[in-house]
Short mmCIF file of C-alpha atoms and ligand atoms in Angstrom, two decimals:
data_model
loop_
_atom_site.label_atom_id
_atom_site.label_comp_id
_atom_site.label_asym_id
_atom_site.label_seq_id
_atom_site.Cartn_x
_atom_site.Cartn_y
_atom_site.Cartn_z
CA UNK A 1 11.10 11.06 -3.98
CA UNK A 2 10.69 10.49 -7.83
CA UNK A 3 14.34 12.47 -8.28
CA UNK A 4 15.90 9.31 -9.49
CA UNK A 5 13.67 7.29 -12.00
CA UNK A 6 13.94 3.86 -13.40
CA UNK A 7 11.13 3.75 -16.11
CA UNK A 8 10.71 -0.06 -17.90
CA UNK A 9 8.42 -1.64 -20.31
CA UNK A 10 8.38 -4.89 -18.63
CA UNK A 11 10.02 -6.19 -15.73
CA UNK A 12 9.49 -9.42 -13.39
CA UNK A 13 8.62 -7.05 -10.45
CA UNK A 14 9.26 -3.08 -9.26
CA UNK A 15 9.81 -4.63 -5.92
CA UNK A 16 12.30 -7.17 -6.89
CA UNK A 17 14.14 -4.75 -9.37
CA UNK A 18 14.15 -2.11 -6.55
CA UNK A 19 15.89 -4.87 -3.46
CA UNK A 20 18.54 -5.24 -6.41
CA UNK A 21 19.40 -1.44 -6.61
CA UNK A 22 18.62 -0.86 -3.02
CA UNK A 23 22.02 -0.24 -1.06
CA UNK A 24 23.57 1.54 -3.76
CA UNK A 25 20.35 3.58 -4.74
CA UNK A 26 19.73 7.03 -3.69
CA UNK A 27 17.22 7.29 -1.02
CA UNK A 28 13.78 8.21 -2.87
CA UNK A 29 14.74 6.49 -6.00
CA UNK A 30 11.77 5.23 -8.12
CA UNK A 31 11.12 2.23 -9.95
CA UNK A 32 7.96 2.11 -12.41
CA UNK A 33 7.14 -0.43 -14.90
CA UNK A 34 4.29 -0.19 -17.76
CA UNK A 35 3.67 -3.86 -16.99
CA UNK A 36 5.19 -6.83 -14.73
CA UNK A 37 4.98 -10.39 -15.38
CA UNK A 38 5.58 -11.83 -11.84
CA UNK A 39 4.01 -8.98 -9.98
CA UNK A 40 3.35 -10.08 -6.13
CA UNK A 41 1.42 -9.46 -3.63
CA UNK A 42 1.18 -10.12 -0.11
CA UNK A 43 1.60 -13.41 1.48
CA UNK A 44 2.87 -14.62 -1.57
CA UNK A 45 0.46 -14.18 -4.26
CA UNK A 46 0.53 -13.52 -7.19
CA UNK A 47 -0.10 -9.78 -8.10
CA UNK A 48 -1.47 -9.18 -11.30
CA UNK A 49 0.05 -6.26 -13.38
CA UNK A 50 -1.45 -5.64 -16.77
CA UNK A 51 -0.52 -2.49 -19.12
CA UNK A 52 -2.98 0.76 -17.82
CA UNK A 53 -2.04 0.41 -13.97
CA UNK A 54 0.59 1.75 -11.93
CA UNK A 55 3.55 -0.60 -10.40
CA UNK A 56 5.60 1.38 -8.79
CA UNK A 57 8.36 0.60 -5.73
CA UNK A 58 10.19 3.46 -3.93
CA UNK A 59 13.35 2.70 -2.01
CA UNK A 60 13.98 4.43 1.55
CA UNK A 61 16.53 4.47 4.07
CA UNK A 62 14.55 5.63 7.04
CA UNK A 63 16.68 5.23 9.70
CA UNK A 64 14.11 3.33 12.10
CA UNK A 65 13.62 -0.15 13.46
CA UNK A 66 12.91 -2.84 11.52
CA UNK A 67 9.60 -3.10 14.03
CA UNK A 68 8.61 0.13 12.99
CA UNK A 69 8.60 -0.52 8.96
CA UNK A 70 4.73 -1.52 9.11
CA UNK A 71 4.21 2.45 9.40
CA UNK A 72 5.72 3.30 6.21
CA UNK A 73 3.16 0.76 4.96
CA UNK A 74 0.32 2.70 6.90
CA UNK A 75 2.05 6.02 5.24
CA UNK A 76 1.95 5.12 1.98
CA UNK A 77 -1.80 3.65 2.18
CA UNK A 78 -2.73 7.74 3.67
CA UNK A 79 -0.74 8.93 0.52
CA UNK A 80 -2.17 6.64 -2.15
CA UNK A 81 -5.65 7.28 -0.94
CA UNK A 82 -5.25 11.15 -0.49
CA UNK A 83 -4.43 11.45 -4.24
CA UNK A 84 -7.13 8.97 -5.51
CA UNK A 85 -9.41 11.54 -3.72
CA UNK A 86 -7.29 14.63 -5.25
CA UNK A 87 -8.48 12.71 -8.63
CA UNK A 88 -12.05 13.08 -7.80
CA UNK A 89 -12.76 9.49 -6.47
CA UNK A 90 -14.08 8.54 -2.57
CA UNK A 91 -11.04 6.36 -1.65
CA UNK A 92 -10.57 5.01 1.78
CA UNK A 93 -7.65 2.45 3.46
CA UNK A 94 -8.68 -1.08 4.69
CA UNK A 95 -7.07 -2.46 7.33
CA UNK A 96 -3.78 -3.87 6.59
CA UNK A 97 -3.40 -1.46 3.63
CA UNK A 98 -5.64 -2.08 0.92
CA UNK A 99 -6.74 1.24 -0.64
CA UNK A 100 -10.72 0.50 -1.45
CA UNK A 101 -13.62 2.65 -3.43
CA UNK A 102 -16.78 1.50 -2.66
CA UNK A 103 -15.20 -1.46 -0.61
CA UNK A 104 -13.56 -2.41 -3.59
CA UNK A 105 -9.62 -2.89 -3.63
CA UNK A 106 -8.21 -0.31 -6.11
CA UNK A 107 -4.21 -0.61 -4.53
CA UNK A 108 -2.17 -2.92 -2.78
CA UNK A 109 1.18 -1.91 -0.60
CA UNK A 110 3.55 -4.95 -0.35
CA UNK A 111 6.38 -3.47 2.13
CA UNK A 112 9.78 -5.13 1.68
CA UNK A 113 13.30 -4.81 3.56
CA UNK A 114 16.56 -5.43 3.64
CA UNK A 115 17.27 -5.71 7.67
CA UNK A 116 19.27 -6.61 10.80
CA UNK A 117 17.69 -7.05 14.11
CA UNK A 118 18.43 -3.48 15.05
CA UNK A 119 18.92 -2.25 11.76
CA UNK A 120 17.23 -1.30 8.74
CA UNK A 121 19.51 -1.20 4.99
CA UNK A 122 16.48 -0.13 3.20
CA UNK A 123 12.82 -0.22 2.63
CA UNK A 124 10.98 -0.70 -0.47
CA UNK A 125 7.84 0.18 -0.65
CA UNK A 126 5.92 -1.47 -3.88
CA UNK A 127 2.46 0.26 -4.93
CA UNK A 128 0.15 -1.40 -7.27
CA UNK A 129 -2.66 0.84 -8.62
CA UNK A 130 -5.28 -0.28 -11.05
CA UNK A 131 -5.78 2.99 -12.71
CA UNK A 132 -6.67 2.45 -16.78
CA UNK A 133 -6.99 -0.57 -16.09
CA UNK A 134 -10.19 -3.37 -17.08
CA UNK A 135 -11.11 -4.76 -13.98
CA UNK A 136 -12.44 -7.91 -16.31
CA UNK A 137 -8.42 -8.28 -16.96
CA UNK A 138 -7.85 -9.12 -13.41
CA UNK A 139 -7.88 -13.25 -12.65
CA UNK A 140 -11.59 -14.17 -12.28
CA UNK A 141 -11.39 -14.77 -8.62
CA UNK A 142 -10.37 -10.90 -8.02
CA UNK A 143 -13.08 -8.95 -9.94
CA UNK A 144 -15.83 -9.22 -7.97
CA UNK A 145 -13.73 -7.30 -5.13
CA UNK A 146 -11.67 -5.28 -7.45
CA UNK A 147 -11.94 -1.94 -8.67
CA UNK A 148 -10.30 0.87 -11.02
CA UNK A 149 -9.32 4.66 -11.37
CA UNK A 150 -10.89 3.97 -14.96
CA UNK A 151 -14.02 1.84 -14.15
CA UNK A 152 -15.11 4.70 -12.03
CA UNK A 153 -16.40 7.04 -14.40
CA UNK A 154 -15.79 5.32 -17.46
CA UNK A 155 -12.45 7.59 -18.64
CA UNK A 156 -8.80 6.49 -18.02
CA UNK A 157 -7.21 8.95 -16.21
CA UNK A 158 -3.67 10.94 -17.04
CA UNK A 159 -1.03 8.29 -15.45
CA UNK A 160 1.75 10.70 -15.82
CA UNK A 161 -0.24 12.99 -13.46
CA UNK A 162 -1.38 10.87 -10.78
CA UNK A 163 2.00 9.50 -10.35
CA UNK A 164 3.66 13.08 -10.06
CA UNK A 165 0.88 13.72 -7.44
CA UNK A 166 1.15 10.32 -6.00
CA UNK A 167 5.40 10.71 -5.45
CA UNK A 168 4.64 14.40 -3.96
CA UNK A 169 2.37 13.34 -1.33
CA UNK A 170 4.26 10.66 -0.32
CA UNK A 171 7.09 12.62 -0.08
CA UNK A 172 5.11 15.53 2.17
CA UNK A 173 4.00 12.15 3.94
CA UNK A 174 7.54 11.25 4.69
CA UNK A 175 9.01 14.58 5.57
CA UNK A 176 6.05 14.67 8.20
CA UNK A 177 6.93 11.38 8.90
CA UNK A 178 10.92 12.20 9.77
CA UNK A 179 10.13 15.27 11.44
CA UNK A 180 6.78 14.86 13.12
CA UNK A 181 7.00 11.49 13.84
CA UNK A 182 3.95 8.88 13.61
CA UNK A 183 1.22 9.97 15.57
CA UNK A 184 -0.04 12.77 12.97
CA UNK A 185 -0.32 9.55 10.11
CA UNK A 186 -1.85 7.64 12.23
CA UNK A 187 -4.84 10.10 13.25
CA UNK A 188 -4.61 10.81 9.20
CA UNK A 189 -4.96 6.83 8.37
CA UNK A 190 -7.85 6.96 11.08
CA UNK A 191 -9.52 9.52 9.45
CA UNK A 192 -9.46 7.84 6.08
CA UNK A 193 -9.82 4.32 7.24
CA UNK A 194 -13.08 2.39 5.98
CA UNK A 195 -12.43 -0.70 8.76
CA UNK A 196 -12.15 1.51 11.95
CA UNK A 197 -15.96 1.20 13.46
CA UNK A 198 -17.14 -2.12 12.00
CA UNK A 199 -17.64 -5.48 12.95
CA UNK A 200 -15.25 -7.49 11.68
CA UNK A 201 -13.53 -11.01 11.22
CA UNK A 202 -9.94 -11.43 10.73
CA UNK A 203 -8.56 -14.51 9.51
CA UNK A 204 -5.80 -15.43 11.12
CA UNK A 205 -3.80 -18.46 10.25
CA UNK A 206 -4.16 -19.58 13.82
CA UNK A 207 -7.56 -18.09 14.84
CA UNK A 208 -11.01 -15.91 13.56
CA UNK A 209 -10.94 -12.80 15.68
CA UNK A 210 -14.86 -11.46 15.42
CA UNK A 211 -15.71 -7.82 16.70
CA UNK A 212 -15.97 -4.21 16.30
CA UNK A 213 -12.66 -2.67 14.86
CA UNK A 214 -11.84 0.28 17.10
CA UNK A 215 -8.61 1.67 16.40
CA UNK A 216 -5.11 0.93 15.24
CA UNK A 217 -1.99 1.01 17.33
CA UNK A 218 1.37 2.86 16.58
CA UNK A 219 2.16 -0.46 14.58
CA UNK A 220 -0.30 -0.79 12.87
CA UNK A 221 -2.37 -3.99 14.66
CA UNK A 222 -5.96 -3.57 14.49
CA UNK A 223 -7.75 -3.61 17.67
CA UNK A 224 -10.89 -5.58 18.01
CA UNK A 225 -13.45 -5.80 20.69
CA UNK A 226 -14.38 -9.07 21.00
CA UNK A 227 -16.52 -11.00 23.71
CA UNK A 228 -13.56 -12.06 25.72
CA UNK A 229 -12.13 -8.16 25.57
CA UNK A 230 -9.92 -6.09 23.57
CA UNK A 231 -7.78 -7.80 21.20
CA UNK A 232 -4.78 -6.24 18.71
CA UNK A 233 -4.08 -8.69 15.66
CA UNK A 234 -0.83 -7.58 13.19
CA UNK A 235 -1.45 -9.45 10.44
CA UNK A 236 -4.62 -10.98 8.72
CA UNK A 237 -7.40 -11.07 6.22
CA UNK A 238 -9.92 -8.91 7.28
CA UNK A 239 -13.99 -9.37 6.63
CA UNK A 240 -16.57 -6.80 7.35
CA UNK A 241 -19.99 -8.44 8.60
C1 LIG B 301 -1.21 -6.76 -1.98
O1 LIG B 301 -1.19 -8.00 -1.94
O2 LIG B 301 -2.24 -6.13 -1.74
C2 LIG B 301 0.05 -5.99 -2.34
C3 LIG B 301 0.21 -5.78 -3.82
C4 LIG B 301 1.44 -4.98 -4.19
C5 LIG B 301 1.64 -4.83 -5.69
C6 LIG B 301 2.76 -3.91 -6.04
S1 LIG B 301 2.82 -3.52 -7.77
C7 LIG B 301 4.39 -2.79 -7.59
C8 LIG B 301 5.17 -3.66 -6.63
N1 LIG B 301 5.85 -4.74 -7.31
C9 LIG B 301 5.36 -5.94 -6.97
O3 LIG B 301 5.75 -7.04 -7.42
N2 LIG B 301 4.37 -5.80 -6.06
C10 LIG B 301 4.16 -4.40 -5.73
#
C-alpha cells in the first residue's frame, strides 16, 4: 500500500479523486492531499480538511462482497488507532469507526465503492486525521468533540512519519485480512474499542436503540442489550450515557 502515490496541494476530495483513478489504479495506490476544500464525511457532511491533518484515500480491489466492505472500514479504524498509539497517544475506535482520544474524535473513515450486487470494482477507503492540526480551526459545532495528534501534548508531530507507519499497518492489516480472514480484526477492533461495554443510545433515523453495547458482529452492527432483548443496529449515531 503507499507503492503508488498521488501527492496534491489541494484537491476537492482524496475520496473523490481516488473513485476517478479507481479501475485503472493499481491496487494499494494512495491518494494524499495537504488540504481539501469539499472534504466529506459520512452521511453527507461536510468534512473539514484544513492544512496540518492527514486526508488520505487508499484504493483496493479486495475481491469480497459488496456486504462485506463495512470490514475494511472496521480494518482501517484497528490500523489508524494502532499507530496513533505507536505515536505515544491512548487512541481507541468508536463504534461505527470514529478513532477517539479521550472520547474525542481524532479520525473519521468514510468507506466508498464502486459495486455490483455480487461484485466489488474497488474500494476506497478515505482517512481523515487531525494531526497538526488547531482543533479551534474545525467549524464551531465540532470542537467541543474534536481532538488532535497536536493538541495532545502541545507539539505537531512528523506527518511524513505517521503516514509511512499509518500505510504499513494497514497493509499488515490487510495481508492478515486476505489470508486470515476477519475474525482476528475483529477480536483486534474489540480489544481497542471504547463503545463495547457501555450504555448507549444510537440514533437511528427510524428509532433510539438504548442499552449496554456488547459486541460487534462479523459486519460490523453493534449489538445492544436493550429491555426488549438483544438488538444489532448497522448504521447510526452513537451516544454513551
Ligand atoms: C466521518 O464522517 O467521520 C468520515 C470522515 C472521512 C474524511 C476523509 S479525509 C480523506 C477522505 N476524503 C474525503 O473527502 N473524506 C475522507
Amino acid at each position: 500500500i503507499g507503492k503508488e502515490l498521488h501527492y496534491f496541494e489541494t484537491v476537492d476530495s482524496t475520496n473523490d479523486m481516488a473513485k476517478k483513478m479507481g479501475f485503472k489504479a493499481e491496487e494499494g495506490t494512495v491518494v494524499i492531499a495537504e488540504m481539501q476544500e469539499s472534504g466529506r464525511g459520512r452521511k453527507g457532511d461536510r468534512w473539514a480538511s484544513p492544512k496540518g491533518g492527514i486526508w488520505l484515500s487508499v484504493i483496493l480491489k479486495p475481491g469480497i462482497l459488496p456486504v462485506h466492505a463495512p470490514r475494511l472500514t472496521l480494518m482501517a479504524g484497528v490500523a489508524v488507532a494502532r499507530t496513533i498509539r505507536q505515536f505515544g497517544a491512548d487512541a481507541s475506535i468508536k463504534w461505527p469507526n470514529d478513532v477517539v482520544i479521550d472520547g474525542k474524535k481524532v479520525c473519521g473513515i468514510l468507506t466508498e465503492m464502486d459495486a455490483e450486487v455480487d461484485h466489488i470494482g474497488f474500494v476506497v477507503i478515505g482517512i481523515g486525521i487531525n494531526a497538526n492540526v488547531s482543533v479551534d480551526e474545525l467549524p464551531e459545532e465540532l470542537r467541543e468533540g474534536s481532538t488532535s495528534l497536536s493538541s495532545i501534548n502541545g507539539e505537531n508531530i512528523n506527518r511524513a512519519a505517521f503516514v509511512q507507519a499509518l500505510l504499513r499497518s494497514l497493509e499488515a492489516e490487510y495481508l492478515r485480512f486476505k489470508v486470515e480472514g476477519f475474525s482476528k480484526i475483529l477480536e483486534d477492533w474489540i480489544s481497542l474499542s471504547d463503545t463495547i461495554g457501555r450504555q448507549v443510545e444510537v440514533i437511528t433515523p427510524q428509532k433510539i436503540i438504548a442499552g449496554k453495547a456488547t459486541g460487534i458482529t462479523a459486519e460490523g452492527a453493534l449489538i445492544v442489550e436493550t429491555a426488549e432483548g438483544m438488538q444489532e443496529v448497522m448504521a447510526g449515531r452513537c451516544i454513551y450515557k
